[in-house]
Tab-separated table of C-alpha atoms in Angstrom:
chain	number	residue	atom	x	y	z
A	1	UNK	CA	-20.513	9.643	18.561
A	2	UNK	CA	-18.679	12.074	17.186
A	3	UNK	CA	-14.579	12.790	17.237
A	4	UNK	CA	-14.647	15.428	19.970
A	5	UNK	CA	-16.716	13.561	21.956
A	6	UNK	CA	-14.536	10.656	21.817
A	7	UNK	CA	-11.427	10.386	24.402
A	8	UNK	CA	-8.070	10.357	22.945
A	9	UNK	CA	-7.338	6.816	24.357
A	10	UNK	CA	-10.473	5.690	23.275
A	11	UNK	CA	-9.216	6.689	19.599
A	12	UNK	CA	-5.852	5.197	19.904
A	13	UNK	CA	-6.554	1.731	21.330
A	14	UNK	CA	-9.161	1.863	18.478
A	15	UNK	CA	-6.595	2.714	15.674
A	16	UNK	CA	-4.257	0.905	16.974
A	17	UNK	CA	-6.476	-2.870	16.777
A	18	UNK	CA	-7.397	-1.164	12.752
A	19	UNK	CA	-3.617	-1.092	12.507
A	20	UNK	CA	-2.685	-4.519	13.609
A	21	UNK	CA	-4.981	-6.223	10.891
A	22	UNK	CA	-2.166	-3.869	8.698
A	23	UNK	CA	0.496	-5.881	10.719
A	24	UNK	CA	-0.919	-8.836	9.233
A	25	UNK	CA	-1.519	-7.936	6.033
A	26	UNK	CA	1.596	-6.150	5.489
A	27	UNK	CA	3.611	-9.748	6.647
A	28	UNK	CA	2.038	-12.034	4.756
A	29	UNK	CA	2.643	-9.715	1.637
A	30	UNK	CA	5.913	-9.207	1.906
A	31	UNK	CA	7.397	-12.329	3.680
A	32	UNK	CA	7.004	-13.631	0.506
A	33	UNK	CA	10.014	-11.588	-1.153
A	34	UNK	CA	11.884	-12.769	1.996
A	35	UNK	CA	11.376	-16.668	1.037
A	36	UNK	CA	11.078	-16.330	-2.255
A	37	UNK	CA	14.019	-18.550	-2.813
A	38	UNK	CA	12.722	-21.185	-0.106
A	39	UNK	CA	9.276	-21.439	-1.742
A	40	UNK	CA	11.234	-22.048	-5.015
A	41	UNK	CA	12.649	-24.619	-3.618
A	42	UNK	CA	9.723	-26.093	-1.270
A	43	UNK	CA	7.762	-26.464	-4.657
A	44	UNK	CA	9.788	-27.071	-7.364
A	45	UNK	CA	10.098	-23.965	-9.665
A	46	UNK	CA	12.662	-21.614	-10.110
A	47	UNK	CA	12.699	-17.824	-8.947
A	48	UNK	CA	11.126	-15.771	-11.701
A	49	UNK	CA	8.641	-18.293	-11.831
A	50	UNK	CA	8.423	-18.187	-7.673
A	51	UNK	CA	7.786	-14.226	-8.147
A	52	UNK	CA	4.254	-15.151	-10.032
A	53	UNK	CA	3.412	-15.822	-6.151
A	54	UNK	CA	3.659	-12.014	-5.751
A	55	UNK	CA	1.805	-11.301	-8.954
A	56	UNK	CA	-1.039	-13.405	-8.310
A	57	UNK	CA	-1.252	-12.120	-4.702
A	58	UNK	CA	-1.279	-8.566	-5.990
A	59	UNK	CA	-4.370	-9.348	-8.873
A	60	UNK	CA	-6.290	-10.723	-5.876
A	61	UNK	CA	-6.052	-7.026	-4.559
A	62	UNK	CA	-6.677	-5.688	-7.513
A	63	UNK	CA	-9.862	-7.777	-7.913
A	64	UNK	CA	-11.595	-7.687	-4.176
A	65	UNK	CA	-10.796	-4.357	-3.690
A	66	UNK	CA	-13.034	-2.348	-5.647
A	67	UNK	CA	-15.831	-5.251	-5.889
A	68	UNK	CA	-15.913	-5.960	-2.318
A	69	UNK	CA	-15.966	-1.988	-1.342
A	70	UNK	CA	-18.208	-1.306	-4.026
A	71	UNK	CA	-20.871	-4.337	-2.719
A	72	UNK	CA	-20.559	-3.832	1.157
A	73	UNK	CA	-21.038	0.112	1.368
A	74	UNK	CA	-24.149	0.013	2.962
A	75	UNK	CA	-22.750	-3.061	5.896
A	76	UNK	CA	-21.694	-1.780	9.465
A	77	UNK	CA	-18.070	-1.253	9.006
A	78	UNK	CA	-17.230	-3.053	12.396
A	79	UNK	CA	-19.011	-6.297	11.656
A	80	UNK	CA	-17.379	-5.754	7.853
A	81	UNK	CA	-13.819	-5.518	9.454
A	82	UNK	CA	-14.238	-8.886	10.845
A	83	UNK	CA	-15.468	-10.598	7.769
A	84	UNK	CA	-12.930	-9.609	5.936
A	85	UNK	CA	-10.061	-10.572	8.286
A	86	UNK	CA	-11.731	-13.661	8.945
A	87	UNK	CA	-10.881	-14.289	5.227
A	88	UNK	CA	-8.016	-13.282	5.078
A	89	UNK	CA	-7.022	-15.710	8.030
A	90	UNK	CA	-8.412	-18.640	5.618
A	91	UNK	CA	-6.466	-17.886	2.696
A	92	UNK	CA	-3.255	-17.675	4.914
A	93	UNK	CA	-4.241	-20.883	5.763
A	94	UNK	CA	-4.707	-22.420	2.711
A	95	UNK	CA	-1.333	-21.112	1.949
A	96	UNK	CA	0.620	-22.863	4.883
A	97	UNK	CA	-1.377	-25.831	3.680
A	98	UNK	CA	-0.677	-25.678	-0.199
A	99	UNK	CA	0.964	-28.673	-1.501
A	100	UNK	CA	2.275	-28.035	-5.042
A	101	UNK	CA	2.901	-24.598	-7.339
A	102	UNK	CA	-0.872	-24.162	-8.508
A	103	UNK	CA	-2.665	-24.767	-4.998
A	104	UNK	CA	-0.246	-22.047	-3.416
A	105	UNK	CA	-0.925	-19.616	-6.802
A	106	UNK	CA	-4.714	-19.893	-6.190
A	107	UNK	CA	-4.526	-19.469	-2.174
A	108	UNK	CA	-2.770	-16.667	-3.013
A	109	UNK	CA	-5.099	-14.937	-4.872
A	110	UNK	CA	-7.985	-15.550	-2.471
A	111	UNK	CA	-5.707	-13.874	0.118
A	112	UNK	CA	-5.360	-11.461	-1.678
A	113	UNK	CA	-9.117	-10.342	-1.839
A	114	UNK	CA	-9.628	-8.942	1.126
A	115	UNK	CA	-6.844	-6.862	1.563
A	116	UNK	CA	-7.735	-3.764	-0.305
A	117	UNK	CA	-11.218	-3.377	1.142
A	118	UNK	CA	-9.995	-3.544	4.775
A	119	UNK	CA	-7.689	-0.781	4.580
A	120	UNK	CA	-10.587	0.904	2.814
A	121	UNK	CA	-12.949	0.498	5.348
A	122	UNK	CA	-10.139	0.714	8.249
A	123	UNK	CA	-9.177	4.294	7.110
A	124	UNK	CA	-12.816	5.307	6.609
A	125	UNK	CA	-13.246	4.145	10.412
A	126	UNK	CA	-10.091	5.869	11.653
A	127	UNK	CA	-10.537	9.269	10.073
A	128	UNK	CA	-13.998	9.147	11.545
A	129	UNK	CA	-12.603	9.493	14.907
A	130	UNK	CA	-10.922	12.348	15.198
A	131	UNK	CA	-11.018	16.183	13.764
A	132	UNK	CA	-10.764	17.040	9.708
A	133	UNK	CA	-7.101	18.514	10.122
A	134	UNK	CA	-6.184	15.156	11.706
A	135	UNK	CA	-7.501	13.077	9.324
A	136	UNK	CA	-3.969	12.292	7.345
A	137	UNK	CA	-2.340	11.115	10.289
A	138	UNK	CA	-5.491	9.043	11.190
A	139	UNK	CA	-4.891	7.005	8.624
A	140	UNK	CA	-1.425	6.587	8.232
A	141	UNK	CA	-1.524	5.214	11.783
A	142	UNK	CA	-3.773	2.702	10.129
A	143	UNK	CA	-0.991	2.045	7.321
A	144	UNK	CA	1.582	2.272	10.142
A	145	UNK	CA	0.573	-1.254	10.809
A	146	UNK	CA	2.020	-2.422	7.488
A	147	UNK	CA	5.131	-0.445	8.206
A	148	UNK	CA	5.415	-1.935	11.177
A	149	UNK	CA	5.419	-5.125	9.561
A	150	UNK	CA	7.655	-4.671	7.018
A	151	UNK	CA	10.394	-3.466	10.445
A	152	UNK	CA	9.672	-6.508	12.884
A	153	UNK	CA	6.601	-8.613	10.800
A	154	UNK	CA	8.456	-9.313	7.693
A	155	UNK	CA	12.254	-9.737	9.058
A	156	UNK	CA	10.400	-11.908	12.079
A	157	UNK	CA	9.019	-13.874	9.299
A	158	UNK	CA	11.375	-14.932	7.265
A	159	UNK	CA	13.835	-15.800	9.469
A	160	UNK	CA	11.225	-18.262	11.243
A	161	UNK	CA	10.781	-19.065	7.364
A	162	UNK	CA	14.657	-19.629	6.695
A	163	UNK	CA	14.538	-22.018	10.285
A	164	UNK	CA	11.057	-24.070	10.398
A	165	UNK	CA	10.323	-24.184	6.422
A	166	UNK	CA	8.254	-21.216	4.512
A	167	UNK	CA	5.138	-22.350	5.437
A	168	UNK	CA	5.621	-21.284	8.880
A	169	UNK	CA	5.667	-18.073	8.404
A	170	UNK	CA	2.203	-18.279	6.783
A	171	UNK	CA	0.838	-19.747	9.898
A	172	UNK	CA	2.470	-16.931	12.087
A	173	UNK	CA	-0.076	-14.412	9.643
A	174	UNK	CA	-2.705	-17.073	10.737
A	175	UNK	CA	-2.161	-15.869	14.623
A	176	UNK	CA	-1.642	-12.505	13.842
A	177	UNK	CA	-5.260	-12.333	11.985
A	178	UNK	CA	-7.093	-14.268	14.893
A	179	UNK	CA	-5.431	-11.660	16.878
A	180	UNK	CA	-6.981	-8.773	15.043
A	181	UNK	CA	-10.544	-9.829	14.782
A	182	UNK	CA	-10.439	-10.065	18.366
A	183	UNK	CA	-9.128	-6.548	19.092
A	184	UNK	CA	-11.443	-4.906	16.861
A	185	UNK	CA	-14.669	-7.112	17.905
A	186	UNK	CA	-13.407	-5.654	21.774
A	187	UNK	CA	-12.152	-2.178	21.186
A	188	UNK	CA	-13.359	-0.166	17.404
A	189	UNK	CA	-16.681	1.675	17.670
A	190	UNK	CA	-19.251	0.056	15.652
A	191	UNK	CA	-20.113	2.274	13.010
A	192	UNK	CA	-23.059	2.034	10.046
A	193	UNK	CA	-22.427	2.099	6.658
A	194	UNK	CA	-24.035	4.589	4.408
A	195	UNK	CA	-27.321	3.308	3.720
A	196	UNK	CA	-27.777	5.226	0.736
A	197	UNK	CA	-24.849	3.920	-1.617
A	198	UNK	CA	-25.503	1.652	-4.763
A	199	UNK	CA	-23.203	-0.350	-6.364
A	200	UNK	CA	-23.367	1.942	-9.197
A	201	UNK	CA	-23.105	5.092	-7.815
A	202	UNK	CA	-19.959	3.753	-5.742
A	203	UNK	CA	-18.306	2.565	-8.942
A	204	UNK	CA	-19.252	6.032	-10.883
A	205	UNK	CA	-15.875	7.233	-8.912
A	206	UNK	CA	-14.535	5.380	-11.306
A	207	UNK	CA	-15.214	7.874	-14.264
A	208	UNK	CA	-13.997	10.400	-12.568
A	209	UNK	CA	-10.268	11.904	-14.406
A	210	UNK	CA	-8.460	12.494	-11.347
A	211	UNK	CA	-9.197	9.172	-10.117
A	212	UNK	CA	-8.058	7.369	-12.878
A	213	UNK	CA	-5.236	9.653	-13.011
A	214	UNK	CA	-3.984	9.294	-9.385
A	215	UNK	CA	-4.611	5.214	-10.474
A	216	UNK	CA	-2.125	5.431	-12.775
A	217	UNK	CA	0.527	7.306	-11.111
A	218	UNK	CA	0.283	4.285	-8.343
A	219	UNK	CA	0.643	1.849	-10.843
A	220	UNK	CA	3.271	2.916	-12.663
A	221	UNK	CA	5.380	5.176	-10.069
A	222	UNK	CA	4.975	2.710	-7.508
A	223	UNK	CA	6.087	-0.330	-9.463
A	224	UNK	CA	9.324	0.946	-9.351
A	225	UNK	CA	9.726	-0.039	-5.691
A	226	UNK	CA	7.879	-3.435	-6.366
A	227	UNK	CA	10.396	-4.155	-9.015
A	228	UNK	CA	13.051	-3.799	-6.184
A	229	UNK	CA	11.704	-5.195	-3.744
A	230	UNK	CA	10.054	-8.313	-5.134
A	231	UNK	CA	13.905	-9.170	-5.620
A	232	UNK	CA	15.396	-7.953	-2.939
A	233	UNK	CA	16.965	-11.654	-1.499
A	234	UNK	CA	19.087	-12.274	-4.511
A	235	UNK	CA	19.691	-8.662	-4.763
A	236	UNK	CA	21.475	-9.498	-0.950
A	237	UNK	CA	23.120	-12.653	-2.005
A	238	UNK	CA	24.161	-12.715	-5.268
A	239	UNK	CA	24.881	-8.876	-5.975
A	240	UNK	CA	26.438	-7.326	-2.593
A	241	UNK	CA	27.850	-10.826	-2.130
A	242	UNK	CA	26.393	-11.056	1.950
A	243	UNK	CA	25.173	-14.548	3.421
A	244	UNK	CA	21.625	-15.547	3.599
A	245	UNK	CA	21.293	-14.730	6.964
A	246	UNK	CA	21.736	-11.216	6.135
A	247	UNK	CA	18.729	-10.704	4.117
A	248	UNK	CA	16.284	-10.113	7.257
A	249	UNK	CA	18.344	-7.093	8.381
A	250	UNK	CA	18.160	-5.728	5.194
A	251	UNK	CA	14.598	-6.140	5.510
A	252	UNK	CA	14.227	-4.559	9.018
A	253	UNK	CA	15.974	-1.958	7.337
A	254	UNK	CA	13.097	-1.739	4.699
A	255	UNK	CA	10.657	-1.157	7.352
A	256	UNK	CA	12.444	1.222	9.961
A	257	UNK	CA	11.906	3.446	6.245
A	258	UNK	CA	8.532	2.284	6.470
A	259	UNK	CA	7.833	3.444	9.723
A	260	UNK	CA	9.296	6.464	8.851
A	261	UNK	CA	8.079	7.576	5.982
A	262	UNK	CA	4.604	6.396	7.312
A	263	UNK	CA	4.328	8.809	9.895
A	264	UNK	CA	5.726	11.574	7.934
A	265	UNK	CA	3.655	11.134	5.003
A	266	UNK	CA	0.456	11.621	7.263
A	267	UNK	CA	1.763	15.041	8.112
A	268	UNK	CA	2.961	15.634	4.516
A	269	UNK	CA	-0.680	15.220	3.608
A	270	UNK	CA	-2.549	16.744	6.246
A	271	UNK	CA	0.131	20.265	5.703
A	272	UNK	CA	0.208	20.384	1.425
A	273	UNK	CA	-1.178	16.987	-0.330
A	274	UNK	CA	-0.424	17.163	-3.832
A	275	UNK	CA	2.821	18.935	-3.684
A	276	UNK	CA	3.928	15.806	-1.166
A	277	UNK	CA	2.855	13.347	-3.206
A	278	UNK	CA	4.805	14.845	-6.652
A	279	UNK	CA	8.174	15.397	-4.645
A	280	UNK	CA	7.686	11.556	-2.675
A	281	UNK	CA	7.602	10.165	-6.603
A	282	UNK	CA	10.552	11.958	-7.569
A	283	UNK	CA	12.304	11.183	-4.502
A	284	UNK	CA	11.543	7.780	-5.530
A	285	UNK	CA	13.046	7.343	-8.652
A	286	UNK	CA	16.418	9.016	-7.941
A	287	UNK	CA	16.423	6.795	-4.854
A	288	UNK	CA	15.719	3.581	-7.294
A	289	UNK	CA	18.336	4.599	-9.648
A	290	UNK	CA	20.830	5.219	-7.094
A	291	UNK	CA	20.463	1.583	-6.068
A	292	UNK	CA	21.080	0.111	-8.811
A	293	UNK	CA	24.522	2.102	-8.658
A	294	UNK	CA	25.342	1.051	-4.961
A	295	UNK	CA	23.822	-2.259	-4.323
A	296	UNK	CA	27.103	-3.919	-4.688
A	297	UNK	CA	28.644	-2.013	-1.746
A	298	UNK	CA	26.786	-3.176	1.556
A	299	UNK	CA	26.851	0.119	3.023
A	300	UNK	CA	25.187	1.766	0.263
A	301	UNK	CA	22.524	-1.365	-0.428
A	302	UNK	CA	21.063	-0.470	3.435
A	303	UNK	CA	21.222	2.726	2.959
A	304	UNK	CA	19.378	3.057	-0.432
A	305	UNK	CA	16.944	0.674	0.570
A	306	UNK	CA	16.144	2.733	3.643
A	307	UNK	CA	15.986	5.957	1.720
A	308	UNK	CA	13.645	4.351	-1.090
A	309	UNK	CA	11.460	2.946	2.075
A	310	UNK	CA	10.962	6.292	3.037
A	311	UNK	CA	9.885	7.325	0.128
A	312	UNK	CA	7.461	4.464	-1.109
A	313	UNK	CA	5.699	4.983	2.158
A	314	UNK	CA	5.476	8.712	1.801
A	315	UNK	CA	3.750	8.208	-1.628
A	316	UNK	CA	1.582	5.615	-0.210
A	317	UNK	CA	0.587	8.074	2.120
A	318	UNK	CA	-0.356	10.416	-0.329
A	319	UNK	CA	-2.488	8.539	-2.642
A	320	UNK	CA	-4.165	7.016	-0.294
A	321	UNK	CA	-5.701	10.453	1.048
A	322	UNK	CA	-5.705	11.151	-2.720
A	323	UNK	CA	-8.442	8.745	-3.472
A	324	UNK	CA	-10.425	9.705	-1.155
A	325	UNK	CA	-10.219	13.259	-1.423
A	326	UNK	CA	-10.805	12.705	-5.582
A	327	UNK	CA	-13.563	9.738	-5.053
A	328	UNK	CA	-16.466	12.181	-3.920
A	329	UNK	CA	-18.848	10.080	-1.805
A	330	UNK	CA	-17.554	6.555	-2.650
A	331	UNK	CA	-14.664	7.293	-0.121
A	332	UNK	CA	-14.342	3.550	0.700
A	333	UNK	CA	-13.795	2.461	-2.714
A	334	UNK	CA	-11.478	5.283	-3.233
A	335	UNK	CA	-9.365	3.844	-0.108
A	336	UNK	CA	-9.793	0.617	-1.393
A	337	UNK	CA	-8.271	1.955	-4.867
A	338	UNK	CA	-4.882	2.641	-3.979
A	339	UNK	CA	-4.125	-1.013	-2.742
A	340	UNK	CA	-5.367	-2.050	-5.812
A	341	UNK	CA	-3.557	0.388	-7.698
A	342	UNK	CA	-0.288	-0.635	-5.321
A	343	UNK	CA	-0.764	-4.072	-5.947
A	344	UNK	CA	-1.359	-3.633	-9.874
A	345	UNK	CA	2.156	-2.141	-8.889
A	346	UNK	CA	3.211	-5.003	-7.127
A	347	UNK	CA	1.970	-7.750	-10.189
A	348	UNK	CA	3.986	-4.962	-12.779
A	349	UNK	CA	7.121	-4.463	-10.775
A	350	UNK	CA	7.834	-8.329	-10.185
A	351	UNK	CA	6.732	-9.343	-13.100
A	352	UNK	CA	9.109	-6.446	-15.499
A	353	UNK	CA	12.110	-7.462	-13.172
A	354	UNK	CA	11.366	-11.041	-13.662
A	355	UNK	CA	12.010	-10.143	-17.222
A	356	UNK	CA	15.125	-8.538	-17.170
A	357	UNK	CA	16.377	-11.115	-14.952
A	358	UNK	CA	15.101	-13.599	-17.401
A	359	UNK	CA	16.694	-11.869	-19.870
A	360	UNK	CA	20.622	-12.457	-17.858
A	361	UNK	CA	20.583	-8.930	-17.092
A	362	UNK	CA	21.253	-9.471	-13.468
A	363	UNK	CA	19.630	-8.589	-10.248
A	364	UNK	CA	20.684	-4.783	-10.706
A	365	UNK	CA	18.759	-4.948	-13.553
A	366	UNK	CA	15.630	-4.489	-11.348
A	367	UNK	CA	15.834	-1.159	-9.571
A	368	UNK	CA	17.142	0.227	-12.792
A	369	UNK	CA	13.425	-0.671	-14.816
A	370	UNK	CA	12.109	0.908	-11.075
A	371	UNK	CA	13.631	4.139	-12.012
A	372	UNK	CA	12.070	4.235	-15.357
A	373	UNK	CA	8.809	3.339	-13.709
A	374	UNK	CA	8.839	6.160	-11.191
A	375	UNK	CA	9.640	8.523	-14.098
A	376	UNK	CA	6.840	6.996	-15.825
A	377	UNK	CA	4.204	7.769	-13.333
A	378	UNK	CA	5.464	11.675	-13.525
A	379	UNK	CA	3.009	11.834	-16.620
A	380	UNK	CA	-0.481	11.056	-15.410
A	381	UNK	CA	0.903	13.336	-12.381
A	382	UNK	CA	1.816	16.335	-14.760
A	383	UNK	CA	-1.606	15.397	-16.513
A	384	UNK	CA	-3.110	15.665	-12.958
A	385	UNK	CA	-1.719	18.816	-12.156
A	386	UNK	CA	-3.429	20.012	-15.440
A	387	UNK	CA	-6.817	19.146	-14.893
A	388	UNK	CA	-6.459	20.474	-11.486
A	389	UNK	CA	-5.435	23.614	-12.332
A	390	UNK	CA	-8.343	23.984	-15.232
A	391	UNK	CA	-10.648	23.036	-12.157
A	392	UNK	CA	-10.018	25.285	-9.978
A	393	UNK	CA	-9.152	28.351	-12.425
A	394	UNK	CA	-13.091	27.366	-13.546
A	395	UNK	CA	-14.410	27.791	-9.815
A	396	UNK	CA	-12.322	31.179	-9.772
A	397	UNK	CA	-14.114	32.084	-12.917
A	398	UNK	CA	-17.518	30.821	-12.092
A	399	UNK	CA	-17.315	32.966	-8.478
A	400	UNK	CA	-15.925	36.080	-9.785
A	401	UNK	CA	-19.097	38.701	-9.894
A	402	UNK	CA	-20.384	39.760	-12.878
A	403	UNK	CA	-22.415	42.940	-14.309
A	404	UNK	CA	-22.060	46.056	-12.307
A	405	UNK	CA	-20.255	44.963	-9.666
A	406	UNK	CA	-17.367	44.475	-11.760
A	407	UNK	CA	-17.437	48.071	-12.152
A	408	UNK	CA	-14.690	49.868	-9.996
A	409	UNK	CA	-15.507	53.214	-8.483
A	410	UNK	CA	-12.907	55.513	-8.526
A	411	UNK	CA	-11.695	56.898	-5.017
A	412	UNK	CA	-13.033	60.016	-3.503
């Protein structure tokens, strides 16, 4: 059926099931920051080595997300919804259910699998409901779910976490994903998948510059906020000197930003794309390095959290609408790309600012290597902006008319 044809409730209830399965997702990832020193202690191992549980969720992104896009392009993207979800439900399971370091590292990673391709395939479905010009905020309301997760979700989360043991927060994922793949089996449109895509032409995207480009500027800008973030309990405790019990407000803090920036960054992209996505990145970084000035103050912790929330999320935003704009007709791998590139992110921000904390820099330490990383990902931008420019300055070129109609005749 298509978008005009659809009614505008229709649409929403269906967006908003595709953005609870981001609800989900976006918990279980980031709960973990919230526990992080409660699954230290639950299994034995200190806190950098705690923060390889981010890492190794992230590679499981990294991994699933362009194989499983890239071998289910031709499945009906309803049915595919569920089997990924369904997944992801198990490995949230096996995670409540680890008993030692290594068992939770490996459930983890098979968490971690699905997550890319169902925000691939969940923004595919959304934009597919409603008019071209609409398409951005389509799919941020998909992403919205995350946000949302990161404001209510997350905090929710950990505090049942800091109360009833880690592990029940896992299970709480476990509901919310049972929840999902019963709202989309009831409400989202079942769709086909293209019936003509290969695994080989949906990985050629891959050779293409300004998706490798775009790639990079995830991994690298956005690691800044991972490096943050990943940290972001004994950045509470130990550095602005608050209790425990304060780190899930500074959490729901994190994700009112979310929200925020969510919802704006669909407009930013729908009104100028890659303009929006160069000033979210350099919003970023100033935001990043500003943190590590205030963080000691309480006041200015919230606040430059919030700010650098907004921010993340705008960029997010951006690339995500990047990727598929860039990714010709593998648009679900390109989706699927920038949570792989976010989580590469993820794995590179906590795993640089378990370094420096390693290293007895401190937990300001952090946000300052974000900065650098933000500043970083300014080069495959400016690189970006190159390429683009040569492109379309070609397509000028190869347009303009030639022979005698370049001949002006002079006026009368």
């Amino acid at each position: 059926m298509s978008p005009p044809r659809r009614s505008t409730l229709r649409v929403v209830v269906a967006v908003v099931a595709l953005a609870l399965g981001g609800f989900a997702i976006g918990t279980t990832e980031f709960v973990t920051m919230g526990v992080l020193p409660d699954i230290a202690d639950g299994v034995g191992v200190d806190i950098p080595s705690a923060g390889h549980v981010i890492s190794v969720y992230a590679l499981g992104v990294v991994v699933g997300a362009p194989v499983i896009a890239a071998l289910s392009a031709r499945l009906p993207r309803r049915a595919l919804l569920v089997g990924l979800m369904g997944a992801f439900l198990v490995g949230n399971a096996l995670t409540a259910l680890a008993p030692g370091y290594r068992t939770l590292l490996v459930a983890r990673f098979l968490t971690g699998l699905p997550h890319g391709a169902y925000f691939g395939v969940a923004s595919l479905v959304a934009a597919s409901l409603v008019a071209p010009h609409l398409r951005g905020r389509a799919v941020s309301s998909v992403i919205l779910g995350l946000a949302a997760a990161m404001l209510t979700g997350v905090p929710a989360a950990t505090w049942m976490g800091q109360q009833l043991g880690w592990r029940s927060a896992y299970w709480l994922v476990v509901v919310l994903a049972a929840i999902t793949v019963a709202a989309v089996l009831a409400v989202v449109p079942s769709s086909p998948g293209r019936a003509e895509a290969t695994i080989r032409g949906e990985l050629g995207a891959l050779k293409r510059p300004q998706v490798i480009l775009t790639l990079l500027v995830g991994v690298v800008g956005f690691g800044g906020m991972f490096a943050l973030y990943s940290y972001i309990a004994p950045v509470v405790t130990d550095v602005a000197q608050l209790s425990r019990g304060t780190v899930p407000w500074v959490l729901l803090v994190y994700g009112a930003g979310g929200v925020i920036g969510t919802a704006l960054g669909g407009r930013l992209a729908d009104w100028s794309l890659f303009p929006s996505l160069v000033g979210s990145l350099v919003f970023l970084g100033v935001l990043l390095a500003v943190v590590a000035l205030v963080s000691p103050w309480a006041p200015g912790l919230f606040v430059g959290v919030f700010l650098v929330s907004i921010g993340a999320s705008v960029m997010a935003i951006c690339m995500q609408m990047r990727l598929m704009e860039t990714a010709g007709d593998a648009q679900m791998l390109g989706a699927a790309l920038n949570h792989s590139a976010l989580n590469m992110a993820n794995a590179l921000g906590a795993w640089l600012g378990g370094l420096v904390i390693a290293a007895g820099l401190g937990y300001r330490a952090p946000s300052v290597v974000g900065a650098g990383l933000a500043v970083a990902g300014l080069i495959p931008l400016a690189l970006s902006a190159v390429l683009r420019r040569r492109t379309r300055d070609a397509a000028v070129r190869a347009d303009a008319p030639v022979g005698p109609a370049r001949v002006r005749v002079p006026a009368a």
